[in-house]
Short mmCIF file of C-alpha atoms in Angstrom, two decimals:
data_model
loop_
_atom_site.label_atom_id
_atom_site.label_comp_id
_atom_site.label_asym_id
_atom_site.label_seq_id
_atom_site.Cartn_x
_atom_site.Cartn_y
_atom_site.Cartn_z
CA MET T 219 12.71 -89.65 64.67
CA SER T 220 15.14 -91.17 67.85
CA PHE T 221 13.24 -91.97 70.89
CA LEU T 222 16.02 -91.43 72.80
CA THR T 223 17.59 -88.17 73.05
CA GLU T 224 20.18 -86.14 75.21
CA LEU T 225 18.82 -82.64 74.51
CA PRO T 226 15.90 -81.50 76.90
CA ILE T 227 12.71 -82.68 76.00
CA ASP T 228 10.05 -80.25 74.73
CA LEU T 229 6.56 -81.59 75.62
CA ALA T 230 5.17 -79.43 73.35
CA GLU T 231 7.16 -80.18 70.24
CA LEU T 232 5.69 -83.70 71.03
CA VAL T 233 2.18 -82.72 71.61
CA ALA T 234 2.49 -80.95 68.32
CA GLU T 235 3.48 -84.24 66.61
CA VAL T 236 0.11 -86.00 67.78
CA THR T 237 -1.76 -82.99 67.06
CA ALA T 238 -4.56 -83.46 64.28
CA PRO T 239 -8.15 -81.71 63.19
CA GLU T 240 -9.76 -85.41 63.98
CA HIS T 241 -8.30 -85.64 67.13
CA GLY T 242 -10.41 -84.14 70.34
CA GLY T 243 -8.04 -85.69 73.23
CA ILE T 244 -4.45 -85.59 74.03
CA ALA T 245 -3.11 -87.31 77.04
CA THR T 246 0.46 -86.39 78.00
CA PHE T 247 2.60 -88.13 80.58
CA LEU T 248 6.05 -86.43 81.72
CA GLY T 249 8.11 -88.36 84.04
CA THR T 250 10.77 -85.95 85.76
CA VAL T 251 13.45 -85.71 88.17
CA ARG T 252 12.68 -86.09 91.99
CA ASN T 253 14.42 -84.36 94.89
CA HIS T 254 14.25 -87.57 96.65
CA HIS T 255 13.92 -91.40 96.57
CA GLY T 256 13.90 -93.98 99.38
CA GLY T 257 14.23 -91.23 101.56
CA ARG T 258 17.40 -89.95 100.66
CA GLY T 259 18.24 -86.32 98.69
CA VAL T 260 18.77 -87.10 94.98
CA LEU T 261 21.27 -84.30 93.74
CA ARG T 262 21.09 -85.30 89.67
CA LEU T 263 21.23 -88.76 87.82
CA GLU T 264 22.60 -90.25 84.91
CA TYR T 265 20.73 -92.55 82.33
CA SER T 266 22.51 -94.90 80.06
CA ALA T 267 20.97 -97.26 77.38
CA TYR T 268 21.50 -100.08 75.27
CA ILE T 269 20.62 -97.99 72.48
CA PRO T 270 19.37 -99.65 69.94
CA MET T 271 17.62 -101.77 71.67
CA ALA T 272 15.69 -99.07 73.55
CA GLU T 273 14.91 -97.42 70.49
CA ALA T 274 13.69 -101.18 68.66
CA GLU T 275 11.53 -101.09 71.93
CA CYS T 276 9.94 -97.70 72.56
CA ALA T 277 8.84 -97.91 68.14
CA ARG T 278 7.11 -101.26 69.08
CA ILE T 279 4.99 -99.71 72.51
CA ALA T 280 4.98 -97.23 70.21
CA ALA T 281 3.41 -99.22 67.63
CA GLU T 282 1.24 -101.75 69.97
CA ALA T 283 -0.67 -98.89 71.43
CA ALA T 284 -1.42 -96.86 67.83
CA ALA T 285 -2.70 -100.17 66.81
CA ARG T 286 -5.21 -101.11 70.02
CA TRP T 287 -6.47 -98.06 70.60
CA SER T 288 -6.34 -96.43 67.02
CA VAL T 289 -4.45 -93.63 68.44
CA ALA T 290 -1.46 -91.13 67.51
CA VAL T 291 1.60 -91.88 69.70
CA ALA T 292 4.75 -89.51 70.33
CA LEU T 293 7.34 -90.60 73.04
CA ARG T 294 10.86 -89.34 74.09
CA HIS T 295 13.34 -90.75 76.87
CA ARG T 296 16.22 -88.53 77.75
CA ILE T 297 19.56 -90.06 78.51
CA GLY T 298 22.77 -88.59 79.70
CA ARG T 299 22.76 -86.29 82.86
CA LEU T 300 19.64 -84.83 84.08
CA GLU T 301 19.15 -82.47 87.11
CA VAL T 302 16.64 -82.34 89.34
CA GLY T 303 13.06 -81.49 87.46
CA ASP T 304 14.01 -82.22 84.09
CA ALA T 305 12.22 -84.41 81.90
CA ALA T 306 13.18 -87.90 81.59
CA VAL T 307 10.53 -89.19 79.76
CA ALA T 308 7.46 -87.67 78.06
CA ILE T 309 4.69 -89.29 75.97
CA ALA T 310 1.81 -87.42 73.94
CA VAL T 311 -1.29 -89.77 73.49
CA ALA T 312 -3.88 -88.26 71.00
CA SER T 313 -7.17 -90.01 69.57
CA ALA T 314 -10.73 -89.11 68.90
CA HIS T 315 -12.16 -89.57 72.33
CA ARG T 316 -10.17 -89.13 75.99
CA ASP T 317 -10.28 -92.60 76.94
CA GLU T 318 -8.43 -94.04 74.61
CA ALA T 319 -5.92 -91.35 75.00
CA PHE T 320 -5.57 -91.92 78.40
CA VAL T 321 -5.32 -95.74 78.14
CA GLY T 322 -2.81 -95.64 75.14
CA CYS T 323 -0.69 -93.54 77.31
CA ARG T 324 -0.71 -95.51 80.32
CA TYR T 325 0.25 -98.13 78.99
CA ALA T 326 2.98 -96.36 76.81
CA ILE T 327 4.40 -95.31 79.90
CA GLU T 328 4.06 -98.88 81.76
CA GLU T 329 5.83 -100.49 78.67
CA VAL T 330 8.77 -98.24 78.87
CA LYS T 331 9.40 -99.05 82.44
CA ARG T 332 8.46 -102.88 81.96
CA ARG T 333 10.82 -102.93 79.02
CA VAL T 334 12.87 -100.34 77.47
CA PRO T 335 16.81 -101.17 78.27
CA ILE T 336 17.72 -98.28 79.99
CA TRP T 337 18.94 -97.92 83.15
CA LYS T 338 19.67 -94.97 86.04
CA GLN T 339 22.53 -93.86 88.36
CA GLU T 340 21.48 -91.77 91.03
CA PHE T 341 23.93 -88.59 93.17
CA TYR T 342 23.00 -88.34 96.70
CA SER T 343 23.30 -85.69 98.66
CA ASP T 344 25.39 -87.70 101.08
CA GLY T 345 28.18 -88.10 97.86
CA THR T 346 26.95 -91.71 97.65
CA VAL T 347 25.80 -93.40 93.96
CA ALA T 348 23.74 -96.03 93.42
CA TRP T 349 21.97 -97.75 90.27
CA VAL T 350 18.23 -97.71 90.82
CA ASP T 351 16.89 -101.06 91.07
CA PRO T 352 13.00 -100.58 90.80
CA THR T 353 12.25 -104.42 91.06
CA ARG T 354 13.83 -103.95 94.89
CA GLY T 355 11.56 -101.66 96.15
CA GLU T 356 12.30 -98.29 97.30
CA GLU T 357 14.03 -99.70 100.82
CA SER T 358 15.78 -102.48 99.23
CA GLY T 359 17.20 -99.76 96.83
CA ILE T 360 18.93 -98.16 99.94
CA ALA T 361 20.60 -101.23 100.87
CA GLU T 362 22.21 -102.05 97.61
CA GLY T 363 23.35 -97.91 96.91
CA ALA T 364 24.73 -98.74 100.87
CA GLY T 365 26.22 -101.78 100.16
CA HIS T 366 28.41 -101.26 97.12
CA GLY T 367 30.06 -97.95 98.42
CA GLY T 368 32.82 -99.32 96.02
CA TRP T 369 30.41 -97.51 93.50
CA ALA T 370 30.64 -94.16 94.88
CA ARG T 371 32.33 -91.82 93.02
CA GLY T 372 33.90 -87.94 93.70
CA MET G 987 20.57 -126.97 59.71
CA SER G 988 24.74 -126.79 61.17
CA SER G 989 27.47 -128.35 58.95
CA PRO G 990 29.29 -130.84 60.85
CA THR G 991 32.33 -128.54 59.73
CA THR G 992 30.48 -125.76 62.39
CA PRO G 993 30.44 -127.82 65.52
CA SER G 994 30.41 -124.08 67.39
CA VAL G 995 29.12 -120.69 67.05
CA SER G 996 30.59 -117.35 68.30
CA VAL G 997 28.32 -114.70 69.55
CA ARG G 998 28.84 -110.99 70.69
CA VAL G 999 27.50 -110.19 74.77
CA LEU G 1000 26.79 -107.00 76.18
CA LEU G 1001 27.18 -106.13 79.44
CA PHE G 1002 25.22 -102.86 81.05
CA ALA G 1003 25.61 -100.45 83.97
CA SER G 1004 25.92 -102.62 87.37
CA TYR G 1005 26.35 -105.69 85.22
CA ALA G 1006 29.48 -104.03 83.41
CA GLU G 1007 30.74 -102.53 86.66
CA ARG G 1008 30.92 -105.97 87.79
CA LEU G 1009 32.36 -107.78 84.98
CA GLY G 1010 35.04 -104.38 84.42
CA ARG G 1011 33.96 -104.81 80.81
CA GLU G 1012 30.99 -103.94 78.19
CA VAL G 1013 31.24 -106.65 75.85
CA LEU G 1014 33.17 -109.66 74.77
CA GLU G 1015 33.31 -112.34 72.49
CA LEU G 1016 32.01 -115.96 73.23
CA THR G 1017 32.70 -119.43 71.50
CA LEU G 1018 29.61 -122.07 72.40
CA PRO G 1019 29.40 -125.76 70.97
CA THR G 1020 26.42 -125.91 68.78
CA PRO G 1021 23.22 -125.98 69.47
CA ALA G 1022 23.52 -123.34 71.82
CA THR G 1023 21.00 -121.39 73.76
CA VAL G 1024 20.83 -117.91 75.37
CA GLY G 1025 21.24 -119.72 78.99
CA GLN G 1026 24.48 -121.54 78.20
CA VAL G 1027 25.70 -117.84 76.83
CA LEU G 1028 24.90 -116.42 80.44
CA ARG G 1029 26.60 -119.68 82.30
CA GLU G 1030 29.80 -119.07 80.72
CA VAL G 1031 29.78 -115.49 81.74
CA ARG G 1032 28.78 -116.24 85.37
CA ALA G 1033 32.19 -118.36 85.27
CA LEU G 1034 34.06 -115.20 84.12
CA PRO G 1035 36.12 -113.41 87.21
CA GLY G 1036 32.97 -111.33 88.80
CA GLY G 1037 30.97 -113.01 86.71
CA GLU G 1038 29.38 -114.40 90.13
CA ARG G 1039 27.83 -111.24 90.98
CA LEU G 1040 25.12 -111.64 88.36
CA PRO G 1041 21.79 -112.85 89.14
CA ALA G 1042 20.75 -116.76 87.74
CA ARG G 1043 18.28 -115.53 85.48
CA PRO G 1044 19.12 -111.79 84.63
CA LEU G 1045 17.16 -110.40 82.19
CA CYS G 1046 18.20 -111.33 78.55
CA ALA G 1047 18.24 -109.97 74.74
CA LEU G 1048 18.73 -111.65 71.78
CA ASN G 1049 19.50 -108.92 68.50
CA LEU G 1050 17.52 -106.19 70.49
CA SER G 1051 14.34 -108.54 71.36
CA HIS G 1052 13.73 -109.66 75.18
CA VAL G 1053 13.97 -113.78 75.35
CA GLY G 1054 14.14 -116.49 78.01
CA PRO G 1055 17.26 -118.65 78.50
CA ASP G 1056 15.73 -121.51 76.35
CA THR G 1057 16.27 -119.34 73.01
CA PRO G 1058 18.62 -121.06 70.97
CA VAL G 1059 21.35 -118.46 69.33
CA SER G 1060 23.27 -118.71 66.20
CA GLY G 1061 26.76 -117.40 65.04
CA GLY G 1062 27.02 -113.38 64.64
CA ASP G 1063 24.15 -113.02 67.43
CA GLU G 1064 24.21 -110.65 69.89
CA ILE G 1065 22.86 -111.13 73.67
CA ALA G 1066 22.49 -108.55 75.77
CA ILE G 1067 22.09 -109.07 79.54
CA LEU G 1068 20.46 -106.74 81.24
CA PRO G 1069 20.37 -104.87 84.86
CA PRO G 1070 16.81 -104.50 86.37
CA LEU G 1071 15.25 -101.59 83.80
CA ALA G 1072 14.85 -98.68 85.14
CA GLY G 1073 13.52 -96.05 82.46
CA GLY G 1074 11.27 -93.57 82.72
CA MET R 1286 -5.74 -67.32 89.52
CA SER R 1287 -9.12 -67.95 87.30
CA PHE R 1288 -9.88 -71.27 85.37
CA LEU R 1289 -11.85 -69.36 82.82
CA THR R 1290 -9.98 -67.90 79.93
CA GLU R 1291 -10.66 -66.22 76.55
CA LEU R 1292 -7.06 -66.25 75.67
CA PRO R 1293 -5.92 -69.96 73.80
CA ILE R 1294 -4.54 -72.08 76.35
CA ASP R 1295 -0.60 -72.81 76.87
CA LEU R 1296 -0.29 -76.52 78.35
CA ALA R 1297 3.36 -75.52 79.10
CA GLU R 1298 2.00 -72.80 81.44
CA LEU R 1299 -0.14 -74.96 83.28
CA VAL R 1300 2.95 -78.08 83.58
CA ALA R 1301 5.19 -75.16 85.21
CA GLU R 1302 2.42 -74.19 87.43
CA VAL R 1303 2.36 -78.00 89.19
CA THR R 1304 5.80 -78.61 88.42
CA ALA R 1305 8.25 -79.13 91.94
CA PRO R 1306 11.14 -80.78 92.88
CA GLU R 1307 9.39 -83.46 95.10
CA HIS R 1308 7.11 -84.74 91.95
CA GLY R 1309 7.97 -87.24 89.71
CA GLY R 1310 5.34 -87.55 87.45
CA ILE R 1311 2.84 -85.20 86.00
CA ALA R 1312 -0.15 -86.41 83.44
CA THR R 1313 -1.76 -83.80 81.40
CA PHE R 1314 -4.98 -83.95 79.29
CA LEU R 1315 -5.96 -81.29 76.29
CA GLY R 1316 -8.87 -81.46 74.88
CA THR R 1317 -9.15 -80.22 71.14
CA VAL R 1318 -11.51 -78.82 69.08
CA ARG R 1319 -12.12 -82.06 66.48
CA ASN R 1320 -12.94 -81.11 63.09
CA HIS R 1321 -16.27 -83.46 63.37
CA HIS R 1322 -18.89 -84.48 65.28
CA GLY R 1323 -21.96 -86.91 65.10
CA GLY R 1324 -20.79 -87.38 61.49
CA ARG R 1325 -20.89 -83.47 60.43
CA GLY R 1326 -17.73 -81.39 59.75
CA VAL R 1327 -17.22 -78.83 62.49
CA LEU R 1328 -15.64 -75.46 60.99
CA ARG R 1329 -15.48 -73.65 64.76
CA LEU R 1330 -17.34 -73.61 67.81
CA GLU R 1331 -18.64 -70.90 70.45
CA TYR R 1332 -18.18 -71.65 74.63
CA SER R 1333 -20.12 -69.75 76.80
CA ALA R 1334 -20.15 -70.58 80.81
CA TYR R 1335 -22.04 -69.47 83.45
CA ILE R 1336 -18.64 -67.82 84.92
CA PRO R 1337 -18.81 -67.22 88.81
CA MET R 1338 -20.44 -70.80 89.36
CA ALA R 1339 -17.76 -72.59 86.71
CA GLU R 1340 -14.73 -70.80 88.60
CA ALA R 1341 -16.10 -72.50 91.93
CA GLU R 1342 -17.23 -75.83 90.42
CA CYS R 1343 -13.34 -76.11 89.24
CA ALA R 1344 -12.24 -74.92 92.18
CA ARG R 1345 -14.06 -77.08 94.15
CA ILE R 1346 -12.74 -80.08 91.63
CA ALA R 1347 -9.07 -79.16 91.82
CA ALA R 1348 -8.89 -78.82 95.42
CA GLU R 1349 -10.94 -82.56 96.01
CA ALA R 1350 -8.36 -83.55 93.54
CA ALA R 1351 -5.50 -81.99 95.22
CA ALA R 1352 -6.50 -83.37 98.83
CA ARG R 1353 -7.74 -86.78 97.34
CA TRP R 1354 -4.76 -87.97 95.76
CA SER R 1355 -2.03 -85.56 97.25
CA VAL R 1356 -1.28 -84.22 93.81
CA ALA R 1357 -1.06 -80.46 92.58
CA VAL R 1358 -4.04 -79.46 90.21
CA ALA R 1359 -3.75 -76.86 87.25
CA LEU R 1360 -6.78 -76.45 85.27
CA ARG R 1361 -7.83 -74.37 82.44
CA HIS R 1362 -11.09 -73.70 80.36
CA ARG R 1363 -11.35 -71.54 77.48
CA ILE R 1364 -14.38 -69.72 76.21
CA GLY R 1365 -15.48 -68.01 73.20
CA ARG R 1366 -14.74 -68.75 69.84
CA LEU R 1367 -12.66 -71.82 68.79
CA GLU R 1368 -11.52 -72.78 66.11
CA VAL R 1369 -10.72 -76.81 65.02
CA GLY R 1370 -7.52 -77.93 66.87
CA ASP R 1371 -7.77 -75.13 69.25
CA ALA R 1372 -7.47 -76.14 73.37
CA ALA R 1373 -10.70 -75.77 74.91
CA VAL R 1374 -9.29 -77.22 78.41
CA ALA R 1375 -6.13 -78.10 79.27
CA ILE R 1376 -5.60 -80.29 83.03
CA ALA R 1377 -2.09 -80.78 84.47
CA VAL R 1378 -1.93 -83.13 87.93
CA ALA R 1379 1.49 -83.19 89.43
CA SER R 1380 2.66 -86.28 92.32
CA ALA R 1381 5.54 -87.94 93.71
CA HIS R 1382 4.49 -90.99 91.37
CA ARG R 1383 2.46 -91.60 88.01
CA ASP R 1384 -0.36 -93.47 89.85
CA GLU R 1385 -1.91 -90.48 91.63
CA ALA R 1386 -1.07 -88.19 89.01
CA PHE R 1387 -3.39 -90.18 86.01
CA VAL R 1388 -5.99 -90.79 88.20
CA GLY R 1389 -5.98 -87.12 89.53
CA CYS R 1390 -5.91 -85.95 85.49
CA ARG R 1391 -8.53 -88.22 84.91
CA TYR R 1392 -10.72 -87.46 87.57
CA ALA R 1393 -10.48 -83.94 87.28
CA ILE R 1394 -11.48 -83.99 83.39
CA GLU R 1395 -14.59 -86.30 84.20
CA GLU R 1396 -15.63 -83.86 86.79
CA VAL R 1397 -15.04 -80.60 84.33
CA LYS R 1398 -17.59 -82.39 81.94
CA ARG R 1399 -20.02 -83.27 84.57
CA ARG R 1400 -20.37 -80.63 86.73
CA VAL R 1401 -19.04 -77.32 85.31
CA PRO R 1402 -21.77 -75.41 83.58
CA ILE R 1403 -20.32 -74.65 80.09
CA TRP R 1404 -22.19 -74.67 77.06
CA LYS R 1405 -20.90 -75.34 73.27
CA GLN R 1406 -22.57 -74.12 69.88
CA GLU R 1407 -21.16 -76.07 66.93
CA PHE R 1408 -20.66 -74.55 63.82
CA TYR R 1409 -21.00 -77.21 61.00
CA SER R 1410 -20.03 -77.23 57.07
CA ASP R 1411 -23.32 -77.20 56.33
CA GLY R 1412 -24.55 -73.90 57.70
CA THR R 1413 -26.02 -75.12 60.74
CA VAL R 1414 -25.39 -74.44 64.06
CA ALA R 1415 -26.41 -76.55 67.20
CA TRP R 1416 -25.97 -76.58 71.04
CA VAL R 1417 -24.28 -80.08 72.09
CA ASP R 1418 -25.79 -82.46 74.65
CA PRO R 1419 -23.58 -84.40 75.76
CA THR R 1420 -26.35 -86.67 77.83
CA ARG R 1421 -28.37 -87.36 74.25
CA GLY R 1422 -25.31 -88.96 72.32
CA GLU R 1423 -24.01 -88.74 69.17
CA GLU R 1424 -26.71 -89.39 66.95
CA SER R 1425 -29.41 -87.81 68.93
CA GLY R 1426 -27.11 -84.90 68.64
CA ILE R 1427 -27.50 -84.84 64.90
CA ALA R 1428 -31.53 -85.05 65.40
CA GLU R 1429 -31.34 -82.11 68.03
CA GLY R 1430 -29.42 -79.74 65.68
CA ALA R 1431 -31.51 -80.87 62.36
CA GLY R 1432 -34.89 -80.44 64.37
CA HIS R 1433 -33.87 -76.91 65.13
CA GLY R 1434 -32.94 -75.26 61.96
CA GLY R 1435 -34.60 -71.84 63.69
CA TRP R 1436 -30.94 -71.98 65.15
CA ALA R 1437 -28.57 -71.65 62.17
CA ARG R 1438 -26.98 -68.97 61.63
CA GLY R 1439 -25.27 -66.93 58.84
CA MET V 490 -38.00 -68.44 111.21
CA SER V 491 -40.54 -66.69 107.85
CA SER V 492 -42.05 -63.85 109.62
CA PRO V 493 -45.79 -63.21 109.15
CA THR V 494 -44.88 -59.95 107.51
CA THR V 495 -43.02 -61.72 104.24
CA PRO V 496 -45.31 -64.45 103.36
CA SER V 497 -43.18 -64.27 99.66
CA VAL V 498 -39.70 -64.37 98.51
CA SER V 499 -38.26 -62.79 95.57
CA VAL V 500 -35.51 -64.38 93.84
CA ARG V 501 -33.19 -64.01 90.61
CA VAL V 502 -33.62 -66.55 88.33
CA LEU V 503 -30.92 -67.18 85.61
CA LEU V 504 -31.23 -69.14 81.83
CA PHE V 505 -28.05 -70.54 79.82
CA ALA V 506 -27.62 -71.36 76.34
CA SER V 507 -30.52 -73.12 74.18
CA TYR V 508 -32.78 -72.58 77.77
CA ALA V 509 -32.26 -68.72 77.28
CA GLU V 510 -33.21 -68.83 73.03
CA ARG V 511 -36.33 -70.82 74.18
CA LEU V 512 -37.58 -68.34 76.63
CA GLY V 513 -36.01 -64.94 74.97
CA ARG V 514 -34.18 -64.36 78.13
CA GLU V 515 -31.35 -64.27 79.90
CA VAL V 516 -32.45 -63.26 83.63
CA LEU V 517 -35.87 -62.98 85.23
CA GLU V 518 -37.03 -61.54 89.10
CA LEU V 519 -39.49 -64.06 90.07
CA THR V 520 -41.70 -63.83 93.86
CA LEU V 521 -42.93 -66.74 95.21
CA PRO V 522 -44.94 -67.79 98.23
CA THR V 523 -43.21 -68.87 101.16
CA PRO V 524 -41.63 -71.97 101.52
CA ALA V 525 -40.69 -71.68 98.43
CA THR V 526 -37.97 -74.75 96.80
CA VAL V 527 -36.19 -74.78 93.62
CA GLY V 528 -39.27 -76.88 92.14
CA GLN V 529 -41.35 -74.12 92.44
CA VAL V 530 -39.37 -71.82 90.94
CA LEU V 531 -38.92 -74.17 87.62
CA ARG V 532 -42.56 -74.49 87.60
CA GLU V 533 -43.23 -70.93 87.40
CA VAL V 534 -40.90 -70.84 84.75
CA ARG V 535 -41.77 -73.84 82.86
CA ALA V 536 -45.19 -71.30 82.88
CA LEU V 537 -43.77 -68.43 80.91
CA PRO V 538 -43.99 -68.10 76.91
CA GLY V 539 -41.67 -70.99 75.79
CA GLY V 540 -41.14 -72.30 79.24
CA GLU V 541 -43.24 -75.14 78.41
CA ARG V 542 -40.06 -76.36 76.22
CA LEU V 543 -37.56 -76.68 79.07
CA PRO V 544 -37.37 -80.47 80.25
CA ALA V 545 -39.53 -80.75 83.22
CA ARG V 546 -36.46 -81.69 85.29
CA PRO V 547 -33.43 -79.79 84.24
CA LEU V 548 -30.34 -79.31 85.75
CA CYS V 549 -30.37 -76.63 88.43
CA ALA V 550 -27.67 -74.54 90.93
CA LEU V 551 -28.81 -72.41 93.88
CA ASN V 552 -25.89 -69.67 94.63
CA LEU V 553 -23.57 -71.32 92.48
CA SER V 554 -24.16 -75.08 93.63
CA HIS V 555 -25.75 -77.94 91.79
CA VAL V 556 -29.15 -78.46 93.98
CA GLY V 557 -32.06 -80.65 93.52
CA PRO V 558 -35.69 -79.77 93.11
CA ASP V 559 -36.74 -79.83 96.78
CA THR V 560 -33.74 -77.41 98.04
CA PRO V 561 -35.79 -74.61 99.49
CA VAL V 562 -35.17 -70.89 98.38
CA SER V 563 -34.81 -67.61 100.42
CA GLY V 564 -34.95 -63.90 99.50
CA GLY V 565 -32.44 -62.97 97.34
CA ASP V 566 -31.12 -66.19 96.15
CA GLU V 567 -29.64 -66.82 92.61
CA ILE V 568 -31.32 -69.87 91.05
CA ALA V 569 -29.97 -71.11 87.40
CA ILE V 570 -31.33 -73.51 85.15
CA LEU V 571 -28.92 -75.15 83.12
CA PRO V 572 -29.12 -76.71 80.05
CA PRO V 573 -26.71 -80.27 79.76
CA LEU V 574 -23.22 -79.44 80.34
CA ALA V 575 -20.96 -79.29 77.53
CA GLY V 576 -17.85 -78.11 78.77
CA GLY V 577 -14.25 -79.83 78.40
#
C-alpha cells in the first residue's frame, strides 16, 4: 500500500481499512484544496514530493501513532494536479475508544505537515504561481509569491 | 575506518521544488574530502550558481531521513536539500 | 434534515454536506458498534430515543459548534437495531483550518454523549441483555447487567 | 398569575428505556397542586408501583430541554424522566 497517490482519495476506503469489530471509534481528517490562501483566489495546485522519503516518513508516522495509542491508522496523500475541493490528504484512525482515535488522528496530520517532504505550488486567479511556504505565514507567503514573478507560468 | 586510499567520498545530492528552480537542476553528484558532513555538502551546493539563493540552514535528509548539518556522510549516500514542507 | 435515522449512516454523505470551496479541513468522527463491552461479547444492540428532544438537542449542539468555531457541522445518530461494525453516530465538521474542525468535532461528539436522550440495550453472547449506563463505568455495567437477569430476552 | 379557580396543574410524564420497564409504562398524566415543580412530579412518580426503583435525582427534561428539579411546571407541560444517556 502506497501512502502517496496520484488518484483521487476515497475517505470511505481509508475508513474501511481501519474498521474492525473491536474498534468503537474512528476519527478522520480530510484536507481539501481551498479556493483562497493569503487573501488571494486559488484556482488549482500541484503537489510534488520526494517520493521514497515521503513514503518512508508516512510509514514511520503511521507506525508511531499505532504503537503509541494502540490505534489502526490509514493515511493517504495525493500528489500531482488538484482542483479546488479535491482531497489532498486523508487520515483515518480507529480505536476501541474515541480519545485515542482523536489524539492519534491529530498527531498524524500534524506530523505529516511537519515531516513529510511534499511541496505545493498554488496557481492564483491573478495568473501568478507560488511555492507555498507555511513557515513564513500567509502574509509572507504573499510577499514571496509577489517577489518571484519569474516563477509565474502561463 | 577510512582507508588512506580513499580520501574523498562521492555523494548524490537531490534538490526539490523552489530549490531545484533556483539552481536549475534536481540532482548533482559531489565529491568531498573525508571526513565529510551534511553541512559540508550544503556549503558546496551553496557555492554553485544559484546556490546563494538557498538558506544557510535548510532542512536536509540523508538516505530518506531528516538529519542535522553535523551528520557524517559516506560514499554513495543520498543527501536531499528540502524546501519548507507544504504537505497536508 | 433529521439528525436521527433508522437507516445506515453514510459518512460520505455527511462529508458532502459540509464540503465547501472555502473549507480546507474536515474532521469526522464515526462511532461504531464494538463486539465487546465490559469484558463481554456483544452480538448486537438497540438504540432508542426520546425522539423530539433528541432532534432538538442535536440541533442545539450543531448550532453551538457552528457559532463557536465558525464551522459547518453535519451530525447523524442511528436508532433501532444495529449489528457489530455498524455506525451508530457520525459527525463531520468542516472549517477553513484544521484546528477548528478538530475541536468542533470533538465538542459535538462529547455533547451528543452528554446531552442527547438516547439509550442503548446491549445483547450479549451469553444470552443476557442490559441497558448501558456509561455513568457507572464498565465494571458496574457488568454488575447491573448481571443483577437484572429479568431483562434477558430470547 | 395562578387563578384561584385552578389550584392544580395537569402534566404529561414520559418514561424511557429502563425506567419505563421499572414502572411498566411509558407515559402517564399527573395532576399536582400549584405551584408545582419538576421535583414534585418526580416524587409523585416515585410513589407509584415500581417508582421506588428510580433514583432520587434522575435526569429530567421539561418540554424537550434538560432542567433541574426546582424548575416550575405549568399545565400541559411534558416532563421526561431520563435514564443515564448512552448515545454516541
